[in-house]
PDB file of C-alpha atoms in Angstrom:
ATOM      1  CA  MET A   1       7.692 -19.929  55.983  1.00 36.00           C
ATOM      2  CA  LYS A   2       9.753 -23.080  55.529  1.00 37.00           C
ATOM      3  CA  VAL A   3       8.095 -26.482  55.938  1.00 36.00           C
ATOM      4  CA  THR A   4      10.630 -29.068  56.983  1.00 36.00           C
ATOM      5  CA  GLY A   5       8.573 -32.204  57.391  1.00 37.00           C
ATOM      6  CA  THR A   6       5.229 -33.900  57.867  1.00 38.00           C
ATOM      7  CA  ALA A   7       3.742 -35.859  60.690  1.00 38.00           C
ATOM      8  CA  LEU A   8       3.528 -39.146  58.820  1.00 40.00           C
ATOM      9  CA  PRO A   9       5.458 -40.783  55.949  1.00 39.00           C
ATOM     10  CA  PHE A  10       2.557 -40.477  53.505  1.00 41.00           C
ATOM     11  CA  LEU A  11       2.699 -42.748  50.482  1.00 45.00           C
ATOM     12  CA  PRO A  12       1.236 -42.276  47.003  1.00 49.00           C
ATOM     13  CA  LEU A  13      -2.448 -43.064  46.828  1.00 47.00           C
ATOM     14  CA  TYR A  14      -2.054 -46.036  44.525  1.00 43.00           C
ATOM     15  CA  ARG A  15       0.073 -47.754  47.194  1.00 49.00           C
ATOM     16  CA  ARG A  16      -2.394 -46.878  49.927  1.00 46.00           C
ATOM     17  CA  LEU A  17      -5.264 -48.583  48.181  1.00 45.00           C
ATOM     18  CA  LEU A  18      -3.754 -52.062  48.172  1.00 45.00           C
ATOM     19  CA  PRO A  19      -6.206 -54.530  49.800  1.00 46.00           C
ATOM     20  CA  SER A  20      -3.826 -55.199  52.713  1.00 44.00           C
ATOM     21  CA  ARG A  21      -4.013 -51.550  53.702  1.00 45.00           C
ATOM     22  CA  LEU A  22      -7.743 -50.968  53.372  1.00 42.00           C
ATOM     23  CA  ALA A  23      -8.435 -51.735  57.023  1.00 39.00           C
ATOM     24  CA  GLY A  24      -5.934 -49.147  58.166  1.00 43.00           C
ATOM     25  CA  LEU A  25      -7.091 -46.234  56.066  1.00 51.00           C
ATOM     26  CA  SER A  26      -7.892 -43.169  58.094  1.00 74.00           C
ATOM     27  CA  LEU A  27     -11.263 -41.449  57.897  1.00 77.00           C
ATOM     28  CA  ALA A  28      -9.554 -38.328  56.523  1.00 73.00           C
ATOM     29  CA  LEU A  29      -7.977 -40.288  53.692  1.00 78.00           C
ATOM     30  CA  LEU A  30     -11.259 -42.017  52.853  1.00 80.00           C
ATOM     31  CA  LYS A  31     -13.079 -38.672  52.740  1.00 80.00           C
ATOM     32  CA  ALA A  32     -10.333 -37.103  50.629  1.00 79.00           C
ATOM     33  CA  THR A  33     -10.360 -40.048  48.226  1.00 82.00           C
ATOM     34  CA  ALA A  34     -14.138 -39.868  47.846  1.00 84.00           C
ATOM     35  CA  LEU A  35     -13.865 -36.141  47.175  1.00 82.00           C
ATOM     36  CA  GLU A  36     -11.129 -36.717  44.581  1.00 84.00           C
ATOM     37  CA  LEU A  37     -13.304 -39.261  42.754  1.00 85.00           C
ATOM     38  CA  ALA A  38     -16.297 -36.924  42.781  1.00 85.00           C
ATOM     39  CA  ILE A  39     -14.187 -34.041  41.471  1.00 83.00           C
ATOM     40  CA  LEU A  40     -12.691 -36.271  38.789  1.00 83.00           C
ATOM     41  CA  ALA A  41     -16.147 -37.308  37.605  1.00 85.00           C
ATOM     42  CA  GLY A  42     -17.325 -33.703  37.473  1.00 82.00           C
ATOM     43  CA  HIS A  43     -14.178 -32.562  35.720  1.00 78.00           C
ATOM     44  CA  LEU A  44     -14.541 -35.213  33.039  1.00 82.00           C
ATOM     45  CA  LEU A  45     -17.973 -33.788  32.277  1.00 84.00           C
ATOM     46  CA  LEU A  46     -16.637 -30.229  32.094  1.00 76.00           C
ATOM     47  CA  TYR A  47     -13.441 -31.079  30.230  1.00 75.00           C
ATOM     48  CA  PRO A  48     -14.866 -30.655  26.683  1.00 80.00           C
ATOM     49  CA  SER A  49     -16.006 -27.120  27.523  1.00 74.00           C
ATOM     50  CA  GLY A  50     -12.428 -26.076  28.210  1.00 70.00           C
ATOM     51  CA  ILE A  51     -10.628 -27.551  25.210  1.00 70.00           C
ATOM     52  CA  THR A  52     -10.640 -24.344  23.177  1.00 67.00           C
ATOM     53  CA  GLN A  53      -8.949 -21.131  24.234  1.00 68.00           C
ATOM     54  CA  GLU A  54     -11.312 -18.700  25.904  1.00 66.00           C
ATOM     55  CA  ARG A  55     -12.353 -15.609  23.984  1.00 65.00           C
ATOM     56  CA  ARG A  56     -10.258 -12.571  24.826  1.00 63.00           C
ATOM     57  CA  THR A  57     -12.068  -9.316  25.501  1.00 57.00           C
ATOM     58  CA  THR A  58     -10.838  -5.756  25.874  1.00 52.00           C
ATOM     59  CA  PRO A  59     -12.344  -3.812  28.793  1.00 48.00           C
ATOM     60  CA  ALA A  60     -14.765  -1.165  27.556  1.00 42.00           C
ATOM     61  CA  LEU A  61     -13.564   2.415  27.829  1.00 41.00           C
ATOM     62  CA  PRO A  62     -15.827   4.721  29.884  1.00 39.00           C
ATOM     63  CA  SER A  63     -17.678   7.516  28.160  1.00 41.00           C
ATOM     64  CA  PRO A  64     -15.925  10.904  28.489  1.00 44.00           C
ATOM     65  CA  ASP A  65     -19.181  12.335  29.872  1.00 46.00           C
ATOM     66  CA  THR A  66     -19.302   9.745  32.639  1.00 37.00           C
ATOM     67  CA  THR A  67     -18.088  10.643  36.116  1.00 39.00           C
ATOM     68  CA  GLN A  68     -14.923   8.666  36.822  1.00 37.00           C
ATOM     69  CA  LEU A  69     -15.162   6.356  39.814  1.00 36.00           C
ATOM     70  CA  PRO A  70     -12.191   4.666  41.480  1.00 37.00           C
ATOM     71  CA  THR A  71     -11.157   1.641  39.423  1.00 41.00           C
ATOM     72  CA  GLU A  72     -10.157  -1.772  40.663  1.00 50.00           C
ATOM     73  CA  THR A  73      -6.530  -1.660  41.775  1.00 73.00           C
ATOM     74  CA  SER A  74      -6.021  -5.411  41.776  1.00 86.00           C
ATOM     75  CA  PRO A  75      -4.124  -6.708  38.737  1.00 94.00           C
ATOM     76  CA  PRO A  76      -5.654  -9.275  36.361  1.00 96.00           C
ATOM     77  CA  VAL A  77      -5.437 -12.926  37.408  1.00 97.00           C
ATOM     78  CA  VAL A  78      -4.045 -15.563  35.045  1.00 97.00           C
ATOM     79  CA  LEU A  79      -4.979 -19.212  35.684  1.00 97.00           C
ATOM     80  CA  LEU A  80      -2.713 -21.993  34.400  1.00 97.00           C
ATOM     81  CA  HIS A  81      -3.827 -25.638  34.485  1.00 95.00           C
ATOM     82  CA  GLY A  82      -1.832 -28.793  35.079  1.00 93.00           C
ATOM     83  CA  PHE A  83      -0.616 -31.732  33.003  1.00 92.00           C
ATOM     84  CA  ILE A  84      -3.120 -33.102  30.419  1.00 87.00           C
ATOM     85  CA  ASP A  85      -5.782 -30.714  31.673  1.00 88.00           C
ATOM     86  CA  ASN A  86      -7.418 -27.501  30.494  1.00 89.00           C
ATOM     87  CA  ARG A  87      -9.018 -24.311  31.776  1.00 87.00           C
ATOM     88  CA  SER A  88     -12.231 -26.094  32.821  1.00 90.00           C
ATOM     89  CA  VAL A  89     -10.517 -27.098  36.080  1.00 93.00           C
ATOM     90  CA  PHE A  90     -10.859 -23.478  37.239  1.00 95.00           C
ATOM     91  CA  VAL A  91     -14.633 -23.057  36.770  1.00 93.00           C
ATOM     92  CA  LEU A  92     -15.356 -22.850  40.508  1.00 93.00           C
ATOM     93  CA  LEU A  93     -12.273 -20.816  41.360  1.00 96.00           C
ATOM     94  CA  ARG A  94     -13.115 -18.249  38.682  1.00 94.00           C
ATOM     95  CA  ARG A  95     -16.628 -17.911  40.059  1.00 93.00           C
ATOM     96  CA  ASN A  96     -15.266 -17.499  43.573  1.00 95.00           C
ATOM     97  CA  LEU A  97     -12.813 -14.809  42.491  1.00 95.00           C
ATOM     98  CA  ALA A  98     -15.514 -12.949  40.547  1.00 93.00           C
ATOM     99  CA  GLN A  99     -17.854 -12.995  43.548  1.00 93.00           C
ATOM    100  CA  HIS A 100     -15.167 -11.237  45.556  1.00 92.00           C
ATOM    101  CA  GLY A 101     -14.364  -8.503  43.069  1.00 89.00           C
ATOM    102  CA  ARG A 102     -11.805 -10.119  40.777  1.00 91.00           C
ATOM    103  CA  HIS A 103     -13.441  -9.603  37.387  1.00 88.00           C
ATOM    104  CA  GLN A 104     -10.333  -9.616  35.188  1.00 93.00           C
ATOM    105  CA  VAL A 105      -9.555 -13.331  35.208  1.00 95.00           C
ATOM    106  CA  GLU A 106      -8.194 -15.236  32.204  1.00 93.00           C
ATOM    107  CA  SER A 107      -7.124 -18.829  31.662  1.00 90.00           C
ATOM    108  CA  LEU A 108      -4.431 -20.070  29.321  1.00 90.00           C
ATOM    109  CA  ASN A 109      -4.635 -23.452  27.640  1.00 90.00           C
ATOM    110  CA  TYR A 110      -1.371 -24.991  26.564  1.00 86.00           C
ATOM    111  CA  SER A 111      -1.463 -28.056  24.331  1.00 81.00           C
ATOM    112  CA  PRO A 112      -1.416 -31.525  25.950  1.00 77.00           C
ATOM    113  CA  LEU A 113       1.230 -32.289  23.304  1.00 82.00           C
ATOM    114  CA  THR A 114       3.567 -29.703  24.848  1.00 88.00           C
ATOM    115  CA  CYS A 115       6.822 -31.478  25.612  1.00 92.00           C
ATOM    116  CA  ASP A 116       8.909 -28.740  27.194  1.00 96.00           C
ATOM    117  CA  ILE A 117       8.330 -26.487  30.199  1.00 97.00           C
ATOM    118  CA  ARG A 118      10.496 -23.783  28.616  1.00 97.00           C
ATOM    119  CA  THR A 119       8.241 -23.622  25.542  1.00 95.00           C
ATOM    120  CA  ALA A 120       5.111 -23.421  27.688  1.00 95.00           C
ATOM    121  CA  ALA A 121       6.727 -20.678  29.797  1.00 97.00           C
ATOM    122  CA  GLU A 122       7.468 -18.626  26.666  1.00 97.00           C
ATOM    123  CA  LEU A 123       3.821 -19.011  25.611  1.00 95.00           C
ATOM    124  CA  LEU A 124       2.736 -17.861  29.070  1.00 97.00           C
ATOM    125  CA  GLY A 125       4.975 -14.809  28.745  1.00 97.00           C
ATOM    126  CA  ARG A 126       3.398 -13.808  25.419  1.00 96.00           C
ATOM    127  CA  HIS A 127      -0.054 -14.354  26.905  1.00 96.00           C
ATOM    128  CA  ILE A 128       0.716 -12.133  29.891  1.00 97.00           C
ATOM    129  CA  GLU A 129       2.124  -9.397  27.656  1.00 97.00           C
ATOM    130  CA  GLY A 130      -1.126  -9.508  25.688  1.00 95.00           C
ATOM    131  CA  ILE A 131      -3.193  -9.185  28.862  1.00 95.00           C
ATOM    132  CA  CYS A 132      -1.167  -6.191  30.034  1.00 96.00           C
ATOM    133  CA  GLU A 133      -1.566  -4.542  26.634  1.00 95.00           C
ATOM    134  CA  ARG A 134      -5.342  -5.088  26.569  1.00 93.00           C
ATOM    135  CA  THR A 135      -6.015  -4.072  30.150  1.00 93.00           C
ATOM    136  CA  GLY A 136      -3.415  -1.384  30.646  1.00 94.00           C
ATOM    137  CA  SER A 137      -2.163  -3.193  33.739  1.00 95.00           C
ATOM    138  CA  ARG A 138       1.550  -3.237  34.499  1.00 96.00           C
ATOM    139  CA  GLN A 139       1.425  -6.568  36.369  1.00 97.00           C
ATOM    140  CA  VAL A 140      -0.689  -9.699  36.765  1.00 97.00           C
ATOM    141  CA  ASP A 141      -1.207 -12.327  39.442  1.00 98.00           C
ATOM    142  CA  VAL A 142      -0.868 -15.978  38.436  1.00 98.00           C
ATOM    143  CA  VAL A 143      -2.438 -19.106  39.950  1.00 98.00           C
ATOM    144  CA  GLY A 144      -0.920 -22.359  38.670  1.00 98.00           C
ATOM    145  CA  HIS A 145      -2.155 -25.846  39.452  1.00 97.00           C
ATOM    146  CA  SER A 146       0.424 -28.652  39.470  1.00 96.00           C
ATOM    147  CA  LEU A 147       2.562 -28.410  36.303  1.00 96.00           C
ATOM    148  CA  GLY A 148       1.043 -24.986  35.632  1.00 97.00           C
ATOM    149  CA  GLY A 149       2.764 -23.640  38.736  1.00 97.00           C
ATOM    150  CA  LEU A 150       6.119 -24.971  37.545  1.00 98.00           C
ATOM    151  CA  ILE A 151       5.659 -23.363  34.123  1.00 97.00           C
ATOM    152  CA  ALA A 152       4.814 -20.038  35.749  1.00 98.00           C
ATOM    153  CA  ARG A 153       7.788 -20.273  38.105  1.00 98.00           C
ATOM    154  CA  TYR A 154      10.136 -20.900  35.173  1.00 98.00           C
ATOM    155  CA  TYR A 155       8.741 -17.829  33.421  1.00 98.00           C
ATOM    156  CA  VAL A 156       9.277 -15.731  36.544  1.00 98.00           C
ATOM    157  CA  GLN A 157      12.761 -16.958  37.436  1.00 98.00           C
ATOM    158  CA  CYS A 158      14.356 -17.748  34.087  1.00 97.00           C
ATOM    159  CA  LEU A 159      12.591 -15.545  31.515  1.00 97.00           C
ATOM    160  CA  GLY A 160      12.426 -12.266  33.417  1.00 96.00           C
ATOM    161  CA  GLY A 161       8.755 -12.634  34.262  1.00 98.00           C
ATOM    162  CA  ASP A 162       9.203 -11.240  37.759  1.00 97.00           C
ATOM    163  CA  HIS A 163       8.623  -7.729  36.402  1.00 97.00           C
ATOM    164  CA  ARG A 164       5.164  -8.811  35.186  1.00 98.00           C
ATOM    165  CA  VAL A 165       4.037 -11.285  37.872  1.00 98.00           C
ATOM    166  CA  ARG A 166       3.262  -9.634  41.199  1.00 97.00           C
ATOM    167  CA  THR A 167       2.137 -12.795  43.019  1.00 97.00           C
ATOM    168  CA  LEU A 168       2.455 -16.433  41.940  1.00 98.00           C
ATOM    169  CA  VAL A 169       0.246 -18.923  43.778  1.00 98.00           C
ATOM    170  CA  THR A 170       1.003 -22.596  43.153  1.00 98.00           C
ATOM    171  CA  LEU A 171      -1.297 -25.497  44.029  1.00 98.00           C
ATOM    172  CA  GLY A 172       0.253 -28.934  44.375  1.00 97.00           C
ATOM    173  CA  THR A 173       3.263 -28.037  42.198  1.00 98.00           C
ATOM    174  CA  PRO A 174       6.318 -30.357  42.265  1.00 97.00           C
ATOM    175  CA  HIS A 175       8.887 -27.631  42.912  1.00 98.00           C
ATOM    176  CA  SER A 176      11.580 -30.159  43.822  1.00 97.00           C
ATOM    177  CA  GLY A 177      10.336 -32.960  41.558  1.00 97.00           C
ATOM    178  CA  THR A 178       7.978 -35.858  42.164  1.00 96.00           C
ATOM    179  CA  SER A 179       8.763 -39.567  41.858  1.00 94.00           C
ATOM    180  CA  VAL A 180       5.169 -40.782  41.539  1.00 91.00           C
ATOM    181  CA  VAL A 181       4.116 -43.092  38.643  1.00 85.00           C
ATOM    182  CA  PRO A 182       7.514 -44.025  37.149  1.00 87.00           C
ATOM    183  CA  LEU A 183       5.841 -45.423  34.004  1.00 85.00           C
ATOM    184  CA  ALA A 184       4.851 -41.861  33.037  1.00 88.00           C
ATOM    185  CA  ASN A 185       8.492 -41.122  32.220  1.00 92.00           C
ATOM    186  CA  ALA A 186       7.684 -41.834  28.589  1.00 91.00           C
ATOM    187  CA  HIS A 187       6.407 -38.257  28.352  1.00 93.00           C
ATOM    188  CA  PRO A 188       9.238 -35.677  28.118  1.00 95.00           C
ATOM    189  CA  ILE A 189       7.480 -33.104  30.289  1.00 95.00           C
ATOM    190  CA  VAL A 190       7.000 -35.693  33.049  1.00 94.00           C
ATOM    191  CA  ARG A 191      10.742 -36.350  32.987  1.00 96.00           C
ATOM    192  CA  GLN A 192      11.236 -32.611  33.502  1.00 97.00           C
ATOM    193  CA  MET A 193       9.198 -32.893  36.702  1.00 97.00           C
ATOM    194  CA  ARG A 194      11.448 -35.585  38.159  1.00 97.00           C
ATOM    195  CA  PRO A 195      13.928 -34.795  40.960  1.00 97.00           C
ATOM    196  CA  GLY A 196      17.267 -33.693  39.563  1.00 96.00           C
ATOM    197  CA  SER A 197      16.014 -32.822  36.075  1.00 97.00           C
ATOM    198  CA  PRO A 198      17.835 -30.009  34.194  1.00 97.00           C
ATOM    199  CA  ILE A 199      14.731 -27.798  34.506  1.00 97.00           C
ATOM    200  CA  LEU A 200      14.617 -28.184  38.289  1.00 98.00           C
ATOM    201  CA  GLU A 201      18.367 -27.616  38.482  1.00 98.00           C
ATOM    202  CA  GLU A 202      17.818 -24.310  36.642  1.00 97.00           C
ATOM    203  CA  LEU A 203      15.156 -23.317  39.144  1.00 98.00           C
ATOM    204  CA  ALA A 204      17.526 -24.129  42.014  1.00 97.00           C
ATOM    205  CA  LEU A 205      20.129 -21.655  40.716  1.00 97.00           C
ATOM    206  CA  PRO A 206      20.508 -18.269  42.441  1.00 97.00           C
ATOM    207  CA  ALA A 207      17.735 -15.783  41.637  1.00 96.00           C
ATOM    208  CA  PRO A 208      18.891 -12.542  43.259  1.00 95.00           C
ATOM    209  CA  GLY A 209      16.478  -9.652  43.106  1.00 95.00           C
ATOM    210  CA  CYS A 210      13.446 -11.709  42.077  1.00 97.00           C
ATOM    211  CA  ARG A 211      10.466  -9.409  42.662  1.00 96.00           C
ATOM    212  CA  THR A 212       7.605 -11.917  42.587  1.00 97.00           C
ATOM    213  CA  HIS A 213       5.911 -13.030  45.807  1.00 97.00           C
ATOM    214  CA  PHE A 214       5.381 -16.824  45.874  1.00 97.00           C
ATOM    215  CA  VAL A 215       2.710 -18.665  47.856  1.00 97.00           C
ATOM    216  CA  SER A 216       2.703 -22.460  47.584  1.00 97.00           C
ATOM    217  CA  PHE A 217      -0.250 -24.543  48.791  1.00 97.00           C
ATOM    218  CA  TRP A 218       0.603 -28.168  49.499  1.00 97.00           C
ATOM    219  CA  SER A 219      -1.585 -30.966  50.839  1.00 95.00           C
ATOM    220  CA  ASP A 220      -0.751 -33.763  53.237  1.00 91.00           C
ATOM    221  CA  LEU A 221      -2.997 -36.066  51.161  1.00 91.00           C
ATOM    222  CA  ASP A 222      -1.672 -35.182  47.694  1.00 94.00           C
ATOM    223  CA  HIS A 223      -1.205 -38.537  45.948  1.00 91.00           C
ATOM    224  CA  LEU A 224       0.803 -37.020  43.067  1.00 94.00           C
ATOM    225  CA  MET A 225       3.506 -35.462  45.227  1.00 96.00           C
ATOM    226  CA  ASP A 226       6.196 -37.918  46.306  1.00 94.00           C
ATOM    227  CA  PRO A 227       7.591 -36.802  48.660  1.00 94.00           C
ATOM    228  CA  LEU A 228       4.830 -34.496  49.847  1.00 94.00           C
ATOM    229  CA  GLU A 229       7.225 -31.660  50.671  1.00 94.00           C
ATOM    230  CA  THR A 230       8.170 -31.341  47.005  1.00 96.00           C
ATOM    231  CA  ALA A 231       5.155 -29.036  46.659  1.00 97.00           C
ATOM    232  CA  CYS A 232       6.898 -26.529  48.932  1.00 97.00           C
ATOM    233  CA  ILE A 233       9.229 -23.811  47.665  1.00 97.00           C
ATOM    234  CA  ASP A 234      12.625 -23.838  49.358  1.00 95.00           C
ATOM    235  CA  HIS A 235      14.877 -21.254  47.714  1.00 97.00           C
ATOM    236  CA  PRO A 236      16.979 -18.679  49.597  1.00 96.00           C
ATOM    237  CA  ASP A 237      16.461 -15.922  47.016  1.00 97.00           C
ATOM    238  CA  LEU A 238      12.679 -16.159  46.701  1.00 97.00           C
ATOM    239  CA  LEU A 239      10.088 -14.384  48.822  1.00 96.00           C
ATOM    240  CA  ALA A 240       8.053 -17.549  49.398  1.00 96.00           C
ATOM    241  CA  GLN A 241       5.425 -18.805  51.813  1.00 95.00           C
ATOM    242  CA  ASN A 242       4.349 -22.447  52.039  1.00 97.00           C
ATOM    243  CA  VAL A 243       0.809 -23.184  53.225  1.00 96.00           C
ATOM    244  CA  ARG A 244      -0.078 -26.684  54.358  1.00 95.00           C
ATOM    245  CA  VAL A 245      -3.616 -27.870  53.549  1.00 95.00           C
ATOM    246  CA  SER A 246      -5.059 -30.874  55.391  1.00 90.00           C
ATOM    247  CA  GLY A 247      -7.899 -33.048  54.227  1.00 87.00           C
ATOM    248  CA  VAL A 248      -7.914 -32.676  50.426  1.00 90.00           C
ATOM    249  CA  GLY A 249      -6.111 -34.332  47.546  1.00 93.00           C
ATOM    250  CA  HIS A 250      -4.447 -33.069  44.397  1.00 95.00           C
ATOM    251  CA  LEU A 251      -7.552 -32.522  42.276  1.00 94.00           C
ATOM    252  CA  ALA A 252      -9.388 -30.696  45.068  1.00 93.00           C
ATOM    253  CA  LEU A 253      -6.805 -27.933  45.474  1.00 96.00           C
ATOM    254  CA  PRO A 254      -8.176 -25.663  42.690  1.00 95.00           C
ATOM    255  CA  VAL A 255     -11.780 -26.553  43.572  1.00 94.00           C
ATOM    256  CA  HIS A 256     -12.234 -26.499  47.345  1.00 94.00           C
ATOM    257  CA  PRO A 257     -13.831 -23.255  48.663  1.00 93.00           C
ATOM    258  CA  ALA A 258     -11.531 -23.081  51.701  1.00 94.00           C
ATOM    259  CA  VAL A 259      -8.482 -23.218  49.436  1.00 96.00           C
ATOM    260  CA  ALA A 260     -10.086 -20.552  47.235  1.00 96.00           C
ATOM    261  CA  THR A 261     -10.311 -18.328  50.317  1.00 95.00           C
ATOM    262  CA  GLY A 262      -6.606 -18.871  50.954  1.00 95.00           C
ATOM    263  CA  ILE A 263      -5.842 -18.032  47.324  1.00 96.00           C
ATOM    264  CA  ARG A 264      -7.779 -14.772  47.583  1.00 95.00           C
ATOM    265  CA  GLN A 265      -5.889 -13.887  50.746  1.00 93.00           C
ATOM    266  CA  ALA A 266      -2.615 -14.561  48.960  1.00 94.00           C
ATOM    267  CA  LEU A 267      -3.589 -12.389  46.005  1.00 93.00           C
ATOM    268  CA  ASP A 268      -4.787  -9.571  48.258  1.00 90.00           C
ATOM    269  CA  ALA A 269      -1.714  -9.616  50.497  1.00 82.00           C
ATOM    270  CA  THR A 270       0.785  -6.841  49.952  1.00 54.00           C
ATOM    271  CA  ARG A 271       4.515  -7.383  49.915  1.00 45.00           C
ATOM    272  CA  THR A 272       4.847  -5.879  53.351  1.00 44.00           C
ATOM    273  CA  GLY A 273       2.168  -8.175  54.754  1.00 52.00           C
ATOM    274  CA  ALA A 274       3.045 -11.378  52.940  1.00 48.00           C
ATOM    275  CA  ALA A 275       2.527 -13.588  55.998  1.00 50.00           C
ATOM    276  CA  THR A 276      -1.235 -13.060  56.089  1.00 50.00           C
ATOM    277  CA  VAL A 277      -2.389 -16.188  54.264  1.00 54.00           C
ATOM    278  CA  ALA A 278      -2.064 -18.885  56.884  1.00 50.00           C
ATOM    279  CA  GLN A 279       0.223 -19.589  59.785  1.00 49.00           C
ATOM    280  CA  ALA A 280       2.592 -22.508  60.290  1.00 43.00           C
ATOM    281  CA  ASP A 281      -0.183 -24.858  61.340  1.00 48.00           C
ATOM    282  CA  GLY A 282      -1.789 -24.429  57.921  1.00 62.00           C
ATOM    283  CA  MET A 283      -5.459 -24.883  57.137  1.00 64.00           C
ATOM    284  CA  THR A 284      -7.771 -27.847  57.659  1.00 60.00           C
ATOM    285  CA  VAL A 285     -10.543 -28.040  55.099  1.00 60.00           C
ATOM    286  CA  ALA A 286     -12.045 -31.471  55.639  1.00 51.00           C
TER     287      ALA A 286
END
């Protein structure tokens, strides 16, 4: 599915909230902004709990005297957070996945001091190899929020990760680069997320034979994507589906239960039924 445009020329949130525009704010934007603030407050409380890496466990082997039952065929799920964040952002999504049978879910923390997407992608690759070794799984699914989706995509396209990643779901990821908050250019990894950066030029190169299935969720109220369509994947060699979400902002994408349902559908979809997540009209969650 290719998304070519949006209904309105949405502007970054910080421009919307100028006093001269307050009277013209739509109800949807006001609700989304209130939700973003509530999520931000809750995330700040949870943030300390996610600073350290989570403890890795090896699945227990069944007793030889125990009757073997069919095992879960779904691969493990790897969650990758965004810029200056940590694994605590996925608390609700992890619970949602577990409630629907996804019990092998792991999060990877990369340092907020990380200054290069390539370095983070190499770390992700080592982490995924470790998961496959511990679980005996040949492949994993990955869900990346914001920068995390870009790191995972680089691993898949440029480091041969397509043989390990069955499905990559991205949430509000600047696949074509975002121009929001120019002052943040002081950080090297932010410069790598700008349109025309060498990293994004690498990702635009041909990727023939890439085996990973991509599903990109993008929101029409995402204040960190400028332009909004940058969160869509547009590459002729990639098996990619773009899903428009209406009514939530950037922080709500990994938290909102309706988006979690879409993520589960994406992870459960087979290659031959990849268009089962949402149709061209997208999903409205507000």
